[in-house]
Amino acid sequence: MLVRIAPHIRSSEITPKRIYLNRRRFLASAAAGLWLARTPAHAEKLANLAKSPFSTSEKITPIEAATQYNNFYEFGTGKEDPARNATKFRTHPWKVKVEGHCNNPKTYDLDGLMKLAPIEERIYRHRCVEAWSMVVPWIGFSLAAVLKAADPTAKAKYVAFESFYDPSQMPQGRWAGIPFPYVEGLRMDEAMHPLALLCFGMYGETLPNQNGAPVRLVLPWKYGFKSIKSIVKIRFVEKEPPTTWNLANAHEYGFYSNVNPQVDHPRWSQASERRLGEFFKRKTLMYNGYGEQVASLYNGMDLRKYY
Amino acid sequence: MPSLIKSRWLKPLVFLACLVPLALLVERGLHNGLGANPIERITHATGDWTMRFLLITLSVTPLRRILRQPDLIRFRRMLGLFAFFYGFLHLMTWLWLDKFFDPHEMWADLVKRRFITAGMTGFALMLPLAVTSTRGWIRRMGGRNWQRLHRLIYFSAAAGVVHYYWLVKSDIRLPVLYGAILAVLLLLRWANRRPVYNR
Ligand code: HEM
């Protein structure tokens, strides 16, 4: 199938990235033929982005890496599976339900959700639990905007999130070895933290399917799997909600999963990481370098116990 | 068919074929074609081929019988040495590109990470087999002892399967598949316990 062959055509060195990527997309669509006519055009430009004081000035990871090297197990467990298997993913129309302990439950369509606050670009470090990392210019606004609009009650101690799951669109998910739909959760104060980003885009465009279109979380001080993709449900709850990787393997993945170089994953060290595109490994920073902002959330907690 | 298997040029051809996975890695490496995380790609490719060559080597004996092609034995040593060769590359990727030869880190990984312990066991078991793979050593050890020693390859492959099973996060299909192939090969061996003398 041509879709698979296209990535081997290496014009990357001689062609500007954007053109190169578009051409690749074009090749893929040309090869895929009919079904593509039914697929909504993805990757719309997102303009007039405010800059964010939270942005890092570190070198941004090339867009190819950030869009072709993904963990999105609903679309397969290989790093290149999501880019290959998510091309048909239907993200239009999209509904996000906000419910649970709040005075103002509401179901948003995507446009409505995006209008809740001005979107801005935030360049964050992103650290995967598998000890690789990247620097991504995400686009969105603080999750707090949605949560406040719902007006949570005193019973809302945690926020639970749920991903879209449709086995007919995600047949590879059957083999992932983890239960779906994917669920995640945050303590209320974590969810309200301004760093917690409700994300609609990256690299100046709407999110590619394989990166969790059309809306996801980005929690830069936590391991990547906490940043749930393709969100359909946000629910205020009283008790700590279940989270997918914790359900799959509680011994290896905790509820908090803050980036912590001192607490190893049972199977590998978390002390260092490989930034995509770099040869040497670099030291992993406590809270992925966001300690100044978030460390106070965890004052007095035993981080070995609450990993 | 027998004449093809015996033919003089088939061996160099198989030799070259065994080098194709490495050639592909090098070619892609030179052309920026190893994806976003080339070192991981190299680790995985060399690991995959170590496992595959171990299983291919182990299937030579049953295939000789099933296909009635005893001459297939010509390729067994070479295939086994390729398992060792890819295992060596795999180990070197880890030593160099992951640990940067830092003895402290290497040791920490080796004792703390059970998947590394299993992998190292698999590799260590291949070492004496590679060393004694020559005709001289077969003579010196005597066929029977040599055969007995070389049964270690089953343990090496088993360690490889365990290593793989322990390192995957949740999708266990491939390690289970390799384990099943190994189980079938062991069963075939058990079902045909008469020793086969080859030389
Ligand atoms: C009999 C010997 C060995 C076999 C058959 C073997 C096989 C494998 C296989 C099949 C993989 C997975 C590849 C994939 O995911 O596509 C792998 C990964 C790996 N192996 Fe080995 N291996 C062996 C020895 C070793 C040794 C001696 C080391 C280092 C001390 C090692 C370190 C690793 C590492 C670091 C990975 C990658 C783990 C990850 O991605 O999380 N292996 N190996």
Coordinates of C-alpha atoms in Angstrom, one line a residue, chain A:
Chain A
M1 CA 0.0 0.0 0.0
L2 CA 1.3 3.4 -1.0
V3 CA 0.4 5.0 2.3
R4 CA 3.1 2.9 3.9
I5 CA 5.7 3.6 1.3
A6 CA 5.3 7.3 1.3
P7 CA 7.4 7.8 4.5
H8 CA 10.4 6.3 2.7
I9 CA 10.4 8.9 0.1
R10 CA 13.0 11.1 1.7
S11 CA 12.8 14.6 0.3
S12 CA 13.1 16.1 3.8
E13 CA 16.6 17.3 3.3
I14 CA 15.9 19.3 0.2
T15 CA 12.4 20.5 0.7
P16 CA 11.1 22.9 3.4
K17 CA 9.3 21.0 6.1
R18 CA 5.8 22.2 5.5
I19 CA 5.8 21.6 1.8
Y20 CA 7.4 18.2 2.4
L21 CA 4.7 17.2 4.9
N22 CA 2.0 18.4 2.7
R23 CA 3.4 16.5 -0.2
R24 CA 3.5 13.4 1.9
R25 CA -0.1 14.0 2.9
F26 CA -0.9 14.4 -0.7
L27 CA 0.8 11.2 -1.7
A28 CA -1.0 9.4 1.1
S29 CA -4.4 10.8 0.0
A30 CA -3.7 10.1 -3.7
A31 CA -2.9 6.6 -2.8
A32 CA -5.8 6.1 -0.5
G33 CA -8.2 7.2 -3.2
L34 CA -11.9 7.1 -2.6
W35 CA -12.3 6.9 1.2
L36 CA -10.4 10.2 1.5
A37 CA -13.2 12.0 -0.2
R38 CA -15.3 11.3 2.8
T39 CA -12.7 12.4 5.4
P40 CA -13.0 15.9 6.6
A41 CA -9.9 18.0 5.7
H42 CA -7.7 18.1 8.8
A43 CA -5.0 20.6 9.8
E44 CA -6.7 24.0 9.7
K45 CA -4.5 26.9 10.5
L46 CA -5.0 28.5 13.9
A47 CA -4.1 32.2 13.7
N48 CA -3.8 35.2 16.1
L49 CA -2.3 33.1 18.8
A50 CA -1.3 34.9 22.0
K51 CA 2.2 34.1 23.4
S52 CA 2.4 32.5 26.8
P53 CA 4.8 33.3 29.7
F54 CA 4.8 29.6 30.3
S55 CA 6.6 28.9 27.0
T56 CA 10.1 27.6 27.0
S57 CA 12.7 29.0 24.6
E58 CA 14.2 25.6 24.0
K59 CA 14.6 24.2 20.5
I60 CA 11.3 23.0 19.2
T61 CA 11.2 19.3 18.1
P62 CA 10.7 18.9 14.3
I63 CA 7.0 18.5 13.4
E64 CA 7.7 15.2 11.7
A65 CA 8.9 13.7 15.0
A66 CA 6.0 15.0 17.0
T67 CA 3.4 13.8 14.5
Q68 CA 5.0 10.5 13.5
Y69 CA 6.2 9.2 16.8
N70 CA 3.2 8.8 19.0
N71 CA 1.6 6.7 21.7
F72 CA -2.1 6.4 21.0
Y73 CA -2.8 2.8 21.8
E74 CA -6.4 2.9 20.4
F75 CA -4.6 3.1 17.0
G76 CA -1.9 0.5 17.7
T77 CA 1.0 0.1 20.0
G78 CA 3.8 0.9 17.6
K79 CA 5.1 4.4 17.6
E80 CA 4.3 4.9 13.9
D81 CA 0.9 3.1 14.1
P82 CA -1.2 6.2 15.1
A83 CA 0.0 8.3 12.2
R84 CA -0.8 5.4 9.8
N85 CA -4.0 4.2 11.4
A86 CA -5.7 7.4 12.5
T87 CA -6.1 9.0 9.0
K88 CA -9.8 7.9 8.8
F89 CA -10.6 9.0 12.4
R90 CA -13.8 11.1 12.3
T91 CA -13.5 14.1 14.6
H92 CA -16.4 16.0 13.1
P93 CA -18.9 16.5 14.6
W94 CA -17.4 16.4 18.1
K95 CA -19.2 16.7 21.5
V96 CA -17.6 17.1 24.9
K97 CA -19.8 16.5 27.9
V98 CA -19.0 18.4 31.2
E99 CA -21.0 16.8 34.0
G100 CA -20.9 15.5 37.6
H101 CA -20.7 17.6 40.7
C102 CA -21.3 21.1 39.2
N103 CA -24.1 23.6 38.9
N104 CA -23.6 24.2 35.2
P105 CA -23.3 20.8 33.4
K106 CA -23.2 21.3 29.6
T107 CA -22.4 19.5 26.4
Y108 CA -20.3 21.5 24.1
D109 CA -19.6 21.1 20.4
L110 CA -16.0 21.8 19.5
D111 CA -16.6 25.4 18.4
G112 CA -18.4 26.2 21.6
L113 CA -15.7 24.8 23.7
M114 CA -13.0 26.7 21.8
K115 CA -14.8 30.0 22.4
L116 CA -14.6 29.7 26.2
A117 CA -11.2 31.5 26.3
P118 CA -8.7 33.0 23.9
I119 CA -6.4 30.4 22.5
E120 CA -2.7 30.9 22.9
E121 CA 0.5 29.1 21.9
R122 CA 2.4 27.3 24.7
I123 CA 5.8 25.8 24.1
Y124 CA 6.1 23.0 26.6
R125 CA 8.5 20.2 27.3
H126 CA 6.8 16.9 27.0
R127 CA 8.2 13.9 28.9
C128 CA 7.0 10.4 28.1
V129 CA 7.2 7.7 30.9
E130 CA 9.3 5.7 28.4
A131 CA 12.2 8.2 28.9
W132 CA 12.0 10.2 25.7
S133 CA 10.9 13.8 25.4
M134 CA 10.2 16.6 23.0
V135 CA 9.4 20.3 22.9
V136 CA 6.1 21.1 21.3
P137 CA 4.3 24.3 20.5
W138 CA 0.8 23.4 21.7
I139 CA -2.3 25.6 21.2
G140 CA -5.1 26.0 23.6
F141 CA -6.1 27.6 26.9
S142 CA -6.0 26.7 30.6
L143 CA -8.3 23.8 31.4
A144 CA -9.5 25.9 34.3
A145 CA -11.6 28.0 31.9
V146 CA -13.9 25.1 31.2
L147 CA -14.0 23.9 34.8
K148 CA -14.9 27.3 36.1
A149 CA -17.6 27.7 33.5
A150 CA -19.2 24.5 34.9
D151 CA -19.2 26.0 38.4
P152 CA -18.2 22.9 40.4
T153 CA -19.8 22.2 43.8
A154 CA -18.0 21.5 47.1
K155 CA -18.2 17.8 46.3
A156 CA -16.0 18.1 43.3
K157 CA -12.7 16.9 44.6
Y158 CA -11.3 15.3 41.4
V159 CA -11.9 15.6 37.7
A160 CA -12.3 12.5 35.6
F161 CA -11.6 12.5 31.8
E162 CA -12.7 10.0 29.2
S163 CA -11.4 9.5 25.6
F164 CA -13.4 8.7 22.6
Y165 CA -13.5 5.0 21.8
D166 CA -15.1 3.3 18.8
P167 CA -13.7 -0.2 18.0
S168 CA -14.9 0.1 14.4
Q169 CA -12.7 3.2 13.9
M170 CA -10.0 1.9 16.1
P171 CA -9.7 -1.9 15.4
Q172 CA -6.1 -2.0 16.5
G173 CA -7.2 -1.1 20.0
R174 CA -8.3 -4.7 20.7
W175 CA -4.6 -5.7 20.8
A176 CA -3.4 -2.9 23.0
G177 CA -3.5 -4.8 26.2
I178 CA -5.1 -2.0 28.1
P179 CA -8.8 -1.3 28.7
F180 CA -10.7 1.3 26.7
P181 CA -12.2 3.8 26.7
Y182 CA -9.1 5.5 28.0
V183 CA -9.7 7.3 31.3
E184 CA -7.6 9.8 33.2
G185 CA -8.0 12.0 36.3
L186 CA -6.6 14.9 38.2
R187 CA -7.1 16.3 41.7
M188 CA -9.1 19.5 41.6
D189 CA -6.2 21.7 42.4
E190 CA -4.1 20.1 39.7
A191 CA -6.8 20.5 37.1
M192 CA -7.3 24.1 38.1
H193 CA -3.6 24.9 37.7
P194 CA -2.9 27.4 34.9
L195 CA -0.2 25.1 33.4
A196 CA -2.8 22.4 32.7
L197 CA -3.7 23.0 29.1
L198 CA -6.8 22.1 27.2
C199 CA -5.3 21.7 23.8
F200 CA -6.7 22.1 20.3
G201 CA -3.7 22.4 18.1
M202 CA 0.0 22.2 17.7
Y203 CA 2.6 23.8 15.3
G204 CA 0.1 26.5 14.3
E205 CA -2.6 24.1 13.2
T206 CA -5.4 22.0 14.6
L207 CA -4.3 18.8 16.2
P208 CA -3.5 15.9 13.8
N209 CA -5.6 12.9 14.5
Q210 CA -2.7 10.9 15.8
N211 CA -1.9 13.5 18.4
G212 CA -5.4 13.3 20.0
A213 CA -7.6 15.4 17.8
P214 CA -9.7 17.4 18.2
V215 CA -9.1 18.2 21.9
R216 CA -6.8 16.8 24.5
L217 CA -5.0 17.7 27.7
V218 CA -1.4 18.7 28.0
L219 CA 0.1 18.4 31.5
P220 CA 3.7 19.2 31.1
W221 CA 4.8 18.3 34.7
K222 CA 3.4 14.8 34.4
Y223 CA 4.3 11.8 32.2
G224 CA 2.8 12.0 28.8
F225 CA 0.1 9.3 29.3
K226 CA -1.7 11.6 31.8
S227 CA -2.3 14.0 28.9
I228 CA -5.4 12.2 27.7
K229 CA -6.3 12.5 24.0
S230 CA -9.5 12.9 22.1
I231 CA -11.6 13.9 25.1
V232 CA -15.4 13.3 25.1
K233 CA -16.2 13.6 28.8
I234 CA -15.1 15.7 31.7
R235 CA -16.7 14.8 35.0
F236 CA -16.4 16.3 38.5
V237 CA -16.2 13.5 41.1
E238 CA -15.7 13.1 44.8
K239 CA -13.3 10.2 44.9
E240 CA -10.0 9.6 43.1
P241 CA -11.2 8.3 39.7
P242 CA -9.7 5.2 38.0
T243 CA -7.0 5.9 35.4
T244 CA -6.2 3.5 32.5
W245 CA -2.5 2.7 33.0
N246 CA -3.0 2.4 36.7
L247 CA -5.8 -0.1 36.0
A248 CA -3.6 -2.0 33.6
N249 CA -0.6 -2.1 35.9
A250 CA -0.9 -0.3 39.3
H251 CA 2.6 -1.3 40.3
E252 CA 4.2 0.7 37.4
Y253 CA 1.8 3.6 36.9
G254 CA 0.4 5.7 39.7
F255 CA -2.4 8.2 39.8
Y256 CA -0.2 11.2 40.1
S257 CA 2.7 10.2 37.7
N258 CA 4.5 13.4 38.1
V259 CA 7.9 13.5 36.3
N260 CA 10.4 12.5 39.0
P261 CA 14.0 11.5 38.2
Q262 CA 14.4 10.0 41.7
V263 CA 11.6 7.5 41.4
D264 CA 12.4 4.9 38.7
H265 CA 9.8 3.0 36.7
P266 CA 10.2 -0.6 37.9
R267 CA 11.6 -1.5 34.5
W268 CA 13.8 1.5 33.6
S269 CA 15.4 4.5 35.1
Q270 CA 13.7 7.9 35.0
A271 CA 16.9 9.7 35.8
S272 CA 17.6 10.7 32.2
E273 CA 15.7 11.0 29.0
R274 CA 16.4 11.1 25.2
R275 CA 15.2 14.3 23.7
L276 CA 14.0 13.3 20.2
G277 CA 16.6 14.5 17.7
E278 CA 19.5 14.5 20.2
F279 CA 22.2 11.9 20.4
F280 CA 23.2 12.2 24.1
K281 CA 20.7 11.7 26.9
R282 CA 19.9 14.6 29.2
K283 CA 19.1 14.6 32.9
T284 CA 15.4 14.5 33.6
L285 CA 14.3 17.5 35.7
M286 CA 12.0 17.2 38.8
Y287 CA 8.4 17.9 37.6
N288 CA 9.9 18.1 34.1
G289 CA 11.4 21.5 35.0
Y290 CA 8.0 23.0 36.2
G291 CA 8.7 22.6 39.9
E292 CA 8.5 26.3 40.5
Q293 CA 4.9 26.4 39.4
V294 CA 3.6 23.0 40.6
A295 CA 5.8 21.7 43.5
S296 CA 3.5 23.4 46.1
L297 CA 0.6 21.2 45.0
Y298 CA 2.4 18.2 46.4
N299 CA 3.8 19.7 49.7
G300 CA 4.1 17.1 52.4
M301 CA 3.3 14.2 50.1
D302 CA 5.6 11.2 49.9
L303 CA 6.4 11.1 46.3
R304 CA 7.6 7.5 46.4
K305 CA 4.3 6.4 47.7
Y306 CA 2.3 8.7 45.4
Y307 CA 4.2 8.1 42.2

